[in-house]
PDB file of C-alpha atoms in Angstrom:
ATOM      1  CA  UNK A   1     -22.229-172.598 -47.683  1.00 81.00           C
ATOM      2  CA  UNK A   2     -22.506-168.956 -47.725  1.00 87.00           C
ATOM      3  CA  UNK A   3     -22.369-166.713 -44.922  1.00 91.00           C
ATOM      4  CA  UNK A   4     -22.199-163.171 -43.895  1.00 94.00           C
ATOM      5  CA  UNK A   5     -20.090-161.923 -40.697  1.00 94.00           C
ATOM      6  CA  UNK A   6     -20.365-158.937 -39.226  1.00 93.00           C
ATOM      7  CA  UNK A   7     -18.560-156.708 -36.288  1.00 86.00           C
ATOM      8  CA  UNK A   8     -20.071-157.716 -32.883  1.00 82.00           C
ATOM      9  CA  UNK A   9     -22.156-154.978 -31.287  1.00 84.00           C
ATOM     10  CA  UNK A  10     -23.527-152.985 -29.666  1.00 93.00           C
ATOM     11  CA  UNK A  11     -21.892-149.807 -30.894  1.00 95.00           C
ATOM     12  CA  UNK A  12     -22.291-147.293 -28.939  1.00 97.00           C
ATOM     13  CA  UNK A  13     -20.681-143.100 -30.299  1.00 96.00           C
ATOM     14  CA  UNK A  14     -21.570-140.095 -30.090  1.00 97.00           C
ATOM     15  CA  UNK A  15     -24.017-137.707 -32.534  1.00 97.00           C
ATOM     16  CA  UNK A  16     -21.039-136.648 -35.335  1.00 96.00           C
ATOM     17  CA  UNK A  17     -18.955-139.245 -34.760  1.00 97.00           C
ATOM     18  CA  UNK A  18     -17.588-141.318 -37.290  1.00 97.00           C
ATOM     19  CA  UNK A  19     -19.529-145.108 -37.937  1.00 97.00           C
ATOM     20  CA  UNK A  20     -17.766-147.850 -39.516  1.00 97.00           C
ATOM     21  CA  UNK A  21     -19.746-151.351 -40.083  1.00 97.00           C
ATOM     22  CA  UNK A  22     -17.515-154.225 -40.492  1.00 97.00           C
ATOM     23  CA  UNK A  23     -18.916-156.799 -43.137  1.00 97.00           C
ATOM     24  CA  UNK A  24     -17.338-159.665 -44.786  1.00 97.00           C
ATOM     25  CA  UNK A  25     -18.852-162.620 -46.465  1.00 96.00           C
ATOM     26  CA  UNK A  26     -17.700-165.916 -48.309  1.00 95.00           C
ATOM     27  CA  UNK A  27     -19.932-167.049 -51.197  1.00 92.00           C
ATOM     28  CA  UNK A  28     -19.131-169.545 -53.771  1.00 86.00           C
ATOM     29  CA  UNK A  29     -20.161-167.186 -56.645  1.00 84.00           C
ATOM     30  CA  UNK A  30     -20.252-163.488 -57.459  1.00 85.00           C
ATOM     31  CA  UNK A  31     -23.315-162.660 -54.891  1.00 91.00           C
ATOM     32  CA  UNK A  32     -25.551-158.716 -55.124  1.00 92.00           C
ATOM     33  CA  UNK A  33     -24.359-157.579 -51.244  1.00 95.00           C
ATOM     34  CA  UNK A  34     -26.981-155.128 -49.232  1.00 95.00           C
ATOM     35  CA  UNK A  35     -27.355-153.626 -45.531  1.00 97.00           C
ATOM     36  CA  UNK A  36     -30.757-153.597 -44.104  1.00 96.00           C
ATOM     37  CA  UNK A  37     -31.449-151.793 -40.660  1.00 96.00           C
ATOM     38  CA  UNK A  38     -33.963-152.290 -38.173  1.00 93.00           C
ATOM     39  CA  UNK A  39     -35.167-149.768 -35.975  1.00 92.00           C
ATOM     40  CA  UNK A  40     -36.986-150.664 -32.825  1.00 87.00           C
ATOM     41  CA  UNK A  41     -40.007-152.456 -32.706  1.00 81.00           C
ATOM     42  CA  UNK A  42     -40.072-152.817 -36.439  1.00 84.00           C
ATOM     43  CA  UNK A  43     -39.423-155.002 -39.250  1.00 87.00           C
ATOM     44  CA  UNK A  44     -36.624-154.459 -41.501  1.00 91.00           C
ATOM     45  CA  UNK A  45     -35.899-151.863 -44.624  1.00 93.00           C
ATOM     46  CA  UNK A  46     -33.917-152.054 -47.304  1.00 94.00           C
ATOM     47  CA  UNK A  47     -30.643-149.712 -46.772  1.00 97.00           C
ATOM     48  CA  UNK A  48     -28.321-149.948 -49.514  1.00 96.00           C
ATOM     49  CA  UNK A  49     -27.378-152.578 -52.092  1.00 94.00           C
ATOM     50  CA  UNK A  50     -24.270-153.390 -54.290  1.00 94.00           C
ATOM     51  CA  UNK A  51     -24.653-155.922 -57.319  1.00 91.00           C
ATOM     52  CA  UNK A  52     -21.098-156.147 -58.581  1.00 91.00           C
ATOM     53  CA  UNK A  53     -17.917-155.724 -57.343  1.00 93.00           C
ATOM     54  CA  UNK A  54     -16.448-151.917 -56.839  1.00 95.00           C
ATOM     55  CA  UNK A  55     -20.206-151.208 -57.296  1.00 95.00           C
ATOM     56  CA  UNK A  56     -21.068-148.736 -54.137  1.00 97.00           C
ATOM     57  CA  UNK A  57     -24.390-147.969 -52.965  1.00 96.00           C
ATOM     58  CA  UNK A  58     -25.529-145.098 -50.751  1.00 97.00           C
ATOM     59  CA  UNK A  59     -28.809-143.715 -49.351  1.00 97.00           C
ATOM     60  CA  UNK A  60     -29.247-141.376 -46.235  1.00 95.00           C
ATOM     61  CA  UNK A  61     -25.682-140.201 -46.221  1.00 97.00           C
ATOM     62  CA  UNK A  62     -24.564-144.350 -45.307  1.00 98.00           C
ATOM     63  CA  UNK A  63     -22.276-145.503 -48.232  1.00 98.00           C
ATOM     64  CA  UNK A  64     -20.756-149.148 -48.750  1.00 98.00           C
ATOM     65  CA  UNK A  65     -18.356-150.653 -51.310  1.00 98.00           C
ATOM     66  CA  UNK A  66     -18.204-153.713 -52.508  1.00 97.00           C
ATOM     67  CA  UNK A  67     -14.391-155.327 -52.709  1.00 96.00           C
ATOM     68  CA  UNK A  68     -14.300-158.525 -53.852  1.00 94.00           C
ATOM     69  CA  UNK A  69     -10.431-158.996 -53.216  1.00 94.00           C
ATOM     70  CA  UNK A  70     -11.743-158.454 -49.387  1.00 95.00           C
ATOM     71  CA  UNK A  71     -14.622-159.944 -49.618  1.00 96.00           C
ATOM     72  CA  UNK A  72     -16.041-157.009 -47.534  1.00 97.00           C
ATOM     73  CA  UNK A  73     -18.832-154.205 -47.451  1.00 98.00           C
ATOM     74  CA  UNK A  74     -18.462-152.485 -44.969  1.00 98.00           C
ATOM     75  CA  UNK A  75     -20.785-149.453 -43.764  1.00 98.00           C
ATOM     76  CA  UNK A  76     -19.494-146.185 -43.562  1.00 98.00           C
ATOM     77  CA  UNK A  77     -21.362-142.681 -42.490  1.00 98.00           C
ATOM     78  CA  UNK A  78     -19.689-139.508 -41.762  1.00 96.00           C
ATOM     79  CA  UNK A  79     -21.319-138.039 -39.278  1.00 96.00           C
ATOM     80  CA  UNK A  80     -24.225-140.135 -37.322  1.00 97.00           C
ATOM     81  CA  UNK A  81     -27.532-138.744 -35.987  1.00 97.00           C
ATOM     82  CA  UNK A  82     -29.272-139.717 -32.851  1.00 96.00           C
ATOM     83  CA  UNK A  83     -32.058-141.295 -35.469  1.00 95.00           C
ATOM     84  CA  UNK A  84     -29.339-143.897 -36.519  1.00 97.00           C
ATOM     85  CA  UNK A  85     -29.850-146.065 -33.691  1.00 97.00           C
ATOM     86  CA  UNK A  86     -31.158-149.116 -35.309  1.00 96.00           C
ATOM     87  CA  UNK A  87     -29.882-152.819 -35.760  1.00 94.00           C
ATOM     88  CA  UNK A  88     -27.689-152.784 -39.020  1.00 96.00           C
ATOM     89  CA  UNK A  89     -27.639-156.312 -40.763  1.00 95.00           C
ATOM     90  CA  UNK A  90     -25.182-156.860 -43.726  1.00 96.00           C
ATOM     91  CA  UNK A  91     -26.528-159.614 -46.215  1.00 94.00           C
ATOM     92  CA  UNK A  92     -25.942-161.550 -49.422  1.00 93.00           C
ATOM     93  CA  UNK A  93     -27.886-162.862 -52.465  1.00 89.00           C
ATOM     94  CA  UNK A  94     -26.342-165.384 -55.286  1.00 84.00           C
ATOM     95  CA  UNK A  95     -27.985-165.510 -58.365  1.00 77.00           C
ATOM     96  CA  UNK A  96     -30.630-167.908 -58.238  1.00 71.00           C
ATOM     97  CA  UNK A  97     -30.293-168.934 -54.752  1.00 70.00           C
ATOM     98  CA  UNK A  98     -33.443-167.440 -53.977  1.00 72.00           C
ATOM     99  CA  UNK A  99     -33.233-166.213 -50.613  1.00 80.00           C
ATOM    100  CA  UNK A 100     -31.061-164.038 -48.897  1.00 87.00           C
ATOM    101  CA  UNK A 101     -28.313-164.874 -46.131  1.00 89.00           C
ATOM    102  CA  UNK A 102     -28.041-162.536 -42.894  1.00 91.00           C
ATOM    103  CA  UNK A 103     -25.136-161.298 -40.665  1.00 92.00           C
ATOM    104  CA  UNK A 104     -25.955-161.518 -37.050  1.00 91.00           C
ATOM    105  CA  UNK A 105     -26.545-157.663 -36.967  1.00 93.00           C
ATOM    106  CA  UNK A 106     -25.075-154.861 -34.930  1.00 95.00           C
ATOM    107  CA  UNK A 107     -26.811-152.594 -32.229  1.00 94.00           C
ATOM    108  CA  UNK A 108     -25.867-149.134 -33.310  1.00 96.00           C
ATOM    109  CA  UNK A 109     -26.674-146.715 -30.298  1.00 96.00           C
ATOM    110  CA  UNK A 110     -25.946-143.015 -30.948  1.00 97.00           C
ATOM    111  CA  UNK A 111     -25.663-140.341 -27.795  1.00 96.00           C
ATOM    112  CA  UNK A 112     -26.681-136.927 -28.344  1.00 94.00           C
TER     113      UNK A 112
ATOM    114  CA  UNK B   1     -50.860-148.125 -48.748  1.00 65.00           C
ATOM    115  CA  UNK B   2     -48.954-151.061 -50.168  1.00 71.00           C
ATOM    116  CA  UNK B   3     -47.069-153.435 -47.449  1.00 92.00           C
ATOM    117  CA  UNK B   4     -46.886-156.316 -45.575  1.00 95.00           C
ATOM    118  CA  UNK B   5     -49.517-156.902 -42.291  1.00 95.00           C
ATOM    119  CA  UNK B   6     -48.088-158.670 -39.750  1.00 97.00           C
ATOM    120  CA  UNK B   7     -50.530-160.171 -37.021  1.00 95.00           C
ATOM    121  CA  UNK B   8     -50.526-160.527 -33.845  1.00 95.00           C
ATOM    122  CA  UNK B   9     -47.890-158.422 -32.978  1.00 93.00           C
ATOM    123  CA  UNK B  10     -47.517-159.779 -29.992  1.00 94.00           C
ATOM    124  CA  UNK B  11     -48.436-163.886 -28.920  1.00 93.00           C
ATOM    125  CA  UNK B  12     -48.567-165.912 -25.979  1.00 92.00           C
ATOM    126  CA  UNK B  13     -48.854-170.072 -25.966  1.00 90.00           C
ATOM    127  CA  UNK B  14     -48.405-172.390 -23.348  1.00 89.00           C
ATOM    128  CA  UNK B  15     -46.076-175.285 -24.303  1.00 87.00           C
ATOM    129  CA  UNK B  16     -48.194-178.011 -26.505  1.00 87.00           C
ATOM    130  CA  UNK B  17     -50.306-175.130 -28.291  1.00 90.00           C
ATOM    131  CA  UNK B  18     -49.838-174.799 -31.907  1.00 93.00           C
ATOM    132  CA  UNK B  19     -50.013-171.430 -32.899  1.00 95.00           C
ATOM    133  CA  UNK B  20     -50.817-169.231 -36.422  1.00 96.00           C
ATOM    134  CA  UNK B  21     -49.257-166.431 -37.345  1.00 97.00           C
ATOM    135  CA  UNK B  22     -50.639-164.571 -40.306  1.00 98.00           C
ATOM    136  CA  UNK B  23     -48.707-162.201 -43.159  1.00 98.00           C
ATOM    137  CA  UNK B  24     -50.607-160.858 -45.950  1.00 97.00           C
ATOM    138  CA  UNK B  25     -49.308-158.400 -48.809  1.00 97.00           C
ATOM    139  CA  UNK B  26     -51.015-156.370 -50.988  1.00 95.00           C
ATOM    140  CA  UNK B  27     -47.644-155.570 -53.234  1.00 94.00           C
ATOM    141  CA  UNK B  28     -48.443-158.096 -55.805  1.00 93.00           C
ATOM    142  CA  UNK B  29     -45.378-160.133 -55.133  1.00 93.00           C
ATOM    143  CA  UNK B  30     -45.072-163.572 -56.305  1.00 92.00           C
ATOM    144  CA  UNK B  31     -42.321-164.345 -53.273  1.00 92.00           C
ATOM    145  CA  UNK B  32     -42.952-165.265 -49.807  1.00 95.00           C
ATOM    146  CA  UNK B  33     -40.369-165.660 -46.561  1.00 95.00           C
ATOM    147  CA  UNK B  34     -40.433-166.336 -43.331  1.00 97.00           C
ATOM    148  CA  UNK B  35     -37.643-165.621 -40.545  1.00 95.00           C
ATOM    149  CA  UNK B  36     -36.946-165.604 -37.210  1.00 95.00           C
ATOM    150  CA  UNK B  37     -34.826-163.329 -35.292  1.00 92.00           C
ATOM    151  CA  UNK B  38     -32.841-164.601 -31.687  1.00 90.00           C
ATOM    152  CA  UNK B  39     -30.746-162.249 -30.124  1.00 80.00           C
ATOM    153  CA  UNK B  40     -27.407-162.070 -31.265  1.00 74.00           C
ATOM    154  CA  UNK B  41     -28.067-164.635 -34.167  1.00 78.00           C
ATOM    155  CA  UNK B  42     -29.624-162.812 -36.904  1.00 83.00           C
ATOM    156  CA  UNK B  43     -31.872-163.561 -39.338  1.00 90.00           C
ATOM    157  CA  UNK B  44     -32.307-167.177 -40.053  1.00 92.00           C
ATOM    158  CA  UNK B  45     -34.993-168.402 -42.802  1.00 93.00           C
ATOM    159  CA  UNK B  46     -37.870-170.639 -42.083  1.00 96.00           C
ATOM    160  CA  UNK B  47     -39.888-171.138 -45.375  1.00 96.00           C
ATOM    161  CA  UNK B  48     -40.050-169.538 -48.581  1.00 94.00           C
ATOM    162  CA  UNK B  49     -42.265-170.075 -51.405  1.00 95.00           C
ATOM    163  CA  UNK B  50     -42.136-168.082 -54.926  1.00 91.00           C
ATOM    164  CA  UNK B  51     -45.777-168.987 -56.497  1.00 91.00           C
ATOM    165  CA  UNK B  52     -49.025-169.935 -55.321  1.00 94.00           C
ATOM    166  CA  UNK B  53     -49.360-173.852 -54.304  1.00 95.00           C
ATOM    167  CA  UNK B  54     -45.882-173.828 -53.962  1.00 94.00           C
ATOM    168  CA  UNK B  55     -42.793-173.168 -50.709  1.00 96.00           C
ATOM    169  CA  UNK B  56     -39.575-175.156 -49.485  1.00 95.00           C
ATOM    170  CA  UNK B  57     -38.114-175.487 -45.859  1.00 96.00           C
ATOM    171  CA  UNK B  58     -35.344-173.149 -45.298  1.00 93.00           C
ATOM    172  CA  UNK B  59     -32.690-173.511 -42.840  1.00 91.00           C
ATOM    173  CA  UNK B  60     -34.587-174.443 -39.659  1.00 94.00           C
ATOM    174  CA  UNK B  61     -38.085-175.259 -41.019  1.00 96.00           C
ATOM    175  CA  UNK B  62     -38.355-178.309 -38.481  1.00 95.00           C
ATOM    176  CA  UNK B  63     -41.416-177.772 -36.237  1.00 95.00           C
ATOM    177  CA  UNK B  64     -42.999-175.175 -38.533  1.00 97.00           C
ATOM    178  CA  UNK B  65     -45.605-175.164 -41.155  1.00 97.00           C
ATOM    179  CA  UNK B  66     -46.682-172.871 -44.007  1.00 98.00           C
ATOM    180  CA  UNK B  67     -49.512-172.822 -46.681  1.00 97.00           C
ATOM    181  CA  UNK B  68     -49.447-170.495 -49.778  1.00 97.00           C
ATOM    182  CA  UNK B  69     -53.038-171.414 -51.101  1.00 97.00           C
ATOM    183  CA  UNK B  70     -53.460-167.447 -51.876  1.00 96.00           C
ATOM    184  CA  UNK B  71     -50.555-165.045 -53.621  1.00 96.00           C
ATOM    185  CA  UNK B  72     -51.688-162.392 -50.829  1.00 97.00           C
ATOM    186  CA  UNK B  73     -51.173-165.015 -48.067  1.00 98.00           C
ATOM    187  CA  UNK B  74     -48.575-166.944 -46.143  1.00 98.00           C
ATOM    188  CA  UNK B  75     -49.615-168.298 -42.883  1.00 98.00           C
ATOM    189  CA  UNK B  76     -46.822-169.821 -40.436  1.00 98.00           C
ATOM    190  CA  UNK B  77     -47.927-172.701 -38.414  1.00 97.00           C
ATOM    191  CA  UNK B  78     -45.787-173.304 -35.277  1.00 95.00           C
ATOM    192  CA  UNK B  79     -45.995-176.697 -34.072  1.00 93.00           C
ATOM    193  CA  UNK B  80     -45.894-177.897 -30.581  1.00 87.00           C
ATOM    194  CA  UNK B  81     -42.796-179.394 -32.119  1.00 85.00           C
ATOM    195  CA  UNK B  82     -41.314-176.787 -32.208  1.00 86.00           C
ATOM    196  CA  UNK B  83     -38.701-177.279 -29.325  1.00 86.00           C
ATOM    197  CA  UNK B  84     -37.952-173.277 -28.755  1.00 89.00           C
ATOM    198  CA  UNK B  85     -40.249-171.369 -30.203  1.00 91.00           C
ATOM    199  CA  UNK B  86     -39.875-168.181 -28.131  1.00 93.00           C
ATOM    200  CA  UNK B  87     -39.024-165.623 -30.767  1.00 94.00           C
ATOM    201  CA  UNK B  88     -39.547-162.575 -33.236  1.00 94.00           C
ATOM    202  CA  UNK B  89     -41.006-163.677 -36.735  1.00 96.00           C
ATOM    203  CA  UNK B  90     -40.390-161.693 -39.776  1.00 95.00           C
ATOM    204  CA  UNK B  91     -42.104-161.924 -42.762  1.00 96.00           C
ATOM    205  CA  UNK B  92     -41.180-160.398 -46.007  1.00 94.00           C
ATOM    206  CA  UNK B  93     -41.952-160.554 -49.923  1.00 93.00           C
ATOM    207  CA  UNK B  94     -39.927-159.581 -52.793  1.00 90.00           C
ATOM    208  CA  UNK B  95     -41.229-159.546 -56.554  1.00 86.00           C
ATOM    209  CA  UNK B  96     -39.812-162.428 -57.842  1.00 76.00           C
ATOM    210  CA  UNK B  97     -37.450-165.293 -56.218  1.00 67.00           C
ATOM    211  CA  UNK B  98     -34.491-164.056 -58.491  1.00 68.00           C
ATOM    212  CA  UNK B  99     -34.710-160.321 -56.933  1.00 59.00           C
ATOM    213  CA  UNK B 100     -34.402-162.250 -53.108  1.00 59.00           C
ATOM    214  CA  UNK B 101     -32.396-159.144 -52.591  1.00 65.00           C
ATOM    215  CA  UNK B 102     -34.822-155.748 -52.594  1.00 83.00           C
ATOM    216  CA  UNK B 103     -37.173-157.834 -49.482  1.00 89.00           C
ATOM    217  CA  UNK B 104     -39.966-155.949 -48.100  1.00 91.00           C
ATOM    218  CA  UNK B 105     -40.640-157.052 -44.447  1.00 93.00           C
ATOM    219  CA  UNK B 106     -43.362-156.856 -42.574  1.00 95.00           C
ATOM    220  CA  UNK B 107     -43.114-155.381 -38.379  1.00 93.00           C
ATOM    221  CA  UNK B 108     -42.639-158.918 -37.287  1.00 94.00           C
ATOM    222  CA  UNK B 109     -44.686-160.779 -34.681  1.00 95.00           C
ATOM    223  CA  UNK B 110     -43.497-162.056 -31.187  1.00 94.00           C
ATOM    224  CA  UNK B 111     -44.329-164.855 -29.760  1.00 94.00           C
ATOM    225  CA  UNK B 112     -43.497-165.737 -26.270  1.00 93.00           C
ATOM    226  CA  UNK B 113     -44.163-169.585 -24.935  1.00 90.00           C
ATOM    227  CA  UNK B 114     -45.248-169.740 -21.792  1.00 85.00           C
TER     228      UNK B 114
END
């Protein structure tokens, strides 16, 4: 079946630093690919979302690509803020599945 | 404000209750989910139902129930079946079960068995 794997957490860097996401996924099909975060004590928002491959999405300075020859999207930001600390959860869709598969999720923790 | 109500945010149920939790949306989606969220596991689904009258167990539906009698509405039931039901549940909606992508989830509800 399909599933979604994602670097084990928590993450822990500095404000500025650098964030990579690790993300890959095995689907039988050609699935849409999407990162939702969670920060605390609430549910969970849309991110960014990718429906083809080399497709990349980006909102809030947090971009992703999606490489099918991977297998991977992977979430990349250039400089973090100490409002990035959140849960990050990579996730898949195949047409007509109708529902959507989860990663495990990271902790992202971000010192000022 | 369109969303998704969550409520109680916060349960607890001694072991043999069965226990409600409510989700209503005011989005005027046709799709329905629940999930629940363990530490270190992720999101795993529950139930899901795309139209009124209508849902279908997800990956670890036993010990829960859901009704969809109203598009607004999608009540989880957990069961004193339920062998570990200590847990964060996360309801969501999209607009249609082909866009499962683009959810909108509610601020969950946690419910801790006593």
């Amino acid at each position: 079946g399909d599933s979604v794997t994602q670097m084990e957490g928590p993450v822990t860097l500095s404000e500025e630093a650098f964030l990579t996401i690790n993300c890959t996924y095995t689907a039988t099909g050609y699935p849409s690919l999407f990162w939702y975060v969670q920060y605390p004590g609430e549910g969970l928002q849309l991110l960014l979302k990718a429906t083809k491959a080399d497709d990349k999405g980006s909102n809030k300075g947090f971009e992703a690509t999606y490489r099918k020859e991977t297998t991977s999207f992977h979430l990349e930001k250039g400089s973090v803020q100490v409002s990035d600390s959140a849960v990050y959860f990579c996730a898949l869709s195949e047409k007509g599945a109708q529902k959507l598969v989860f990663g495990q999720g990271t902790r992202l923790t971000i010192n000022p | 404000d369109g969303g998704i109500t969550q409520s109680p945010k916060y349960l607890f149920r001694k072991e043999g209750q069965n226990v409600t939790l409510s989700c209503e949306q005011n989005l005027n989606h046709d799709a329905m989910y629940w999930y629940r969220q363990d530490p270190g596991q992720g999101l795993r689904l529950i139930y899901y139902s795309q139209i009124v009258n209508d849902f279908q167990k997800g990956d670890i539906a036993e010990g829960y129930s859901v009704s969809r009698e109203k598009k607004e509405s999608f009540p989880l039931t957990v069961t004193s079946a339920q062998k570990n039901p200590t847990a964060f549940y996360l309801c969501a909606s999209s607009i249609d079960g082909d866009n499962t992508g683009e959810l909108f989830f509610g601020e969950g509800s946690r419910l801790t068995v006593l």
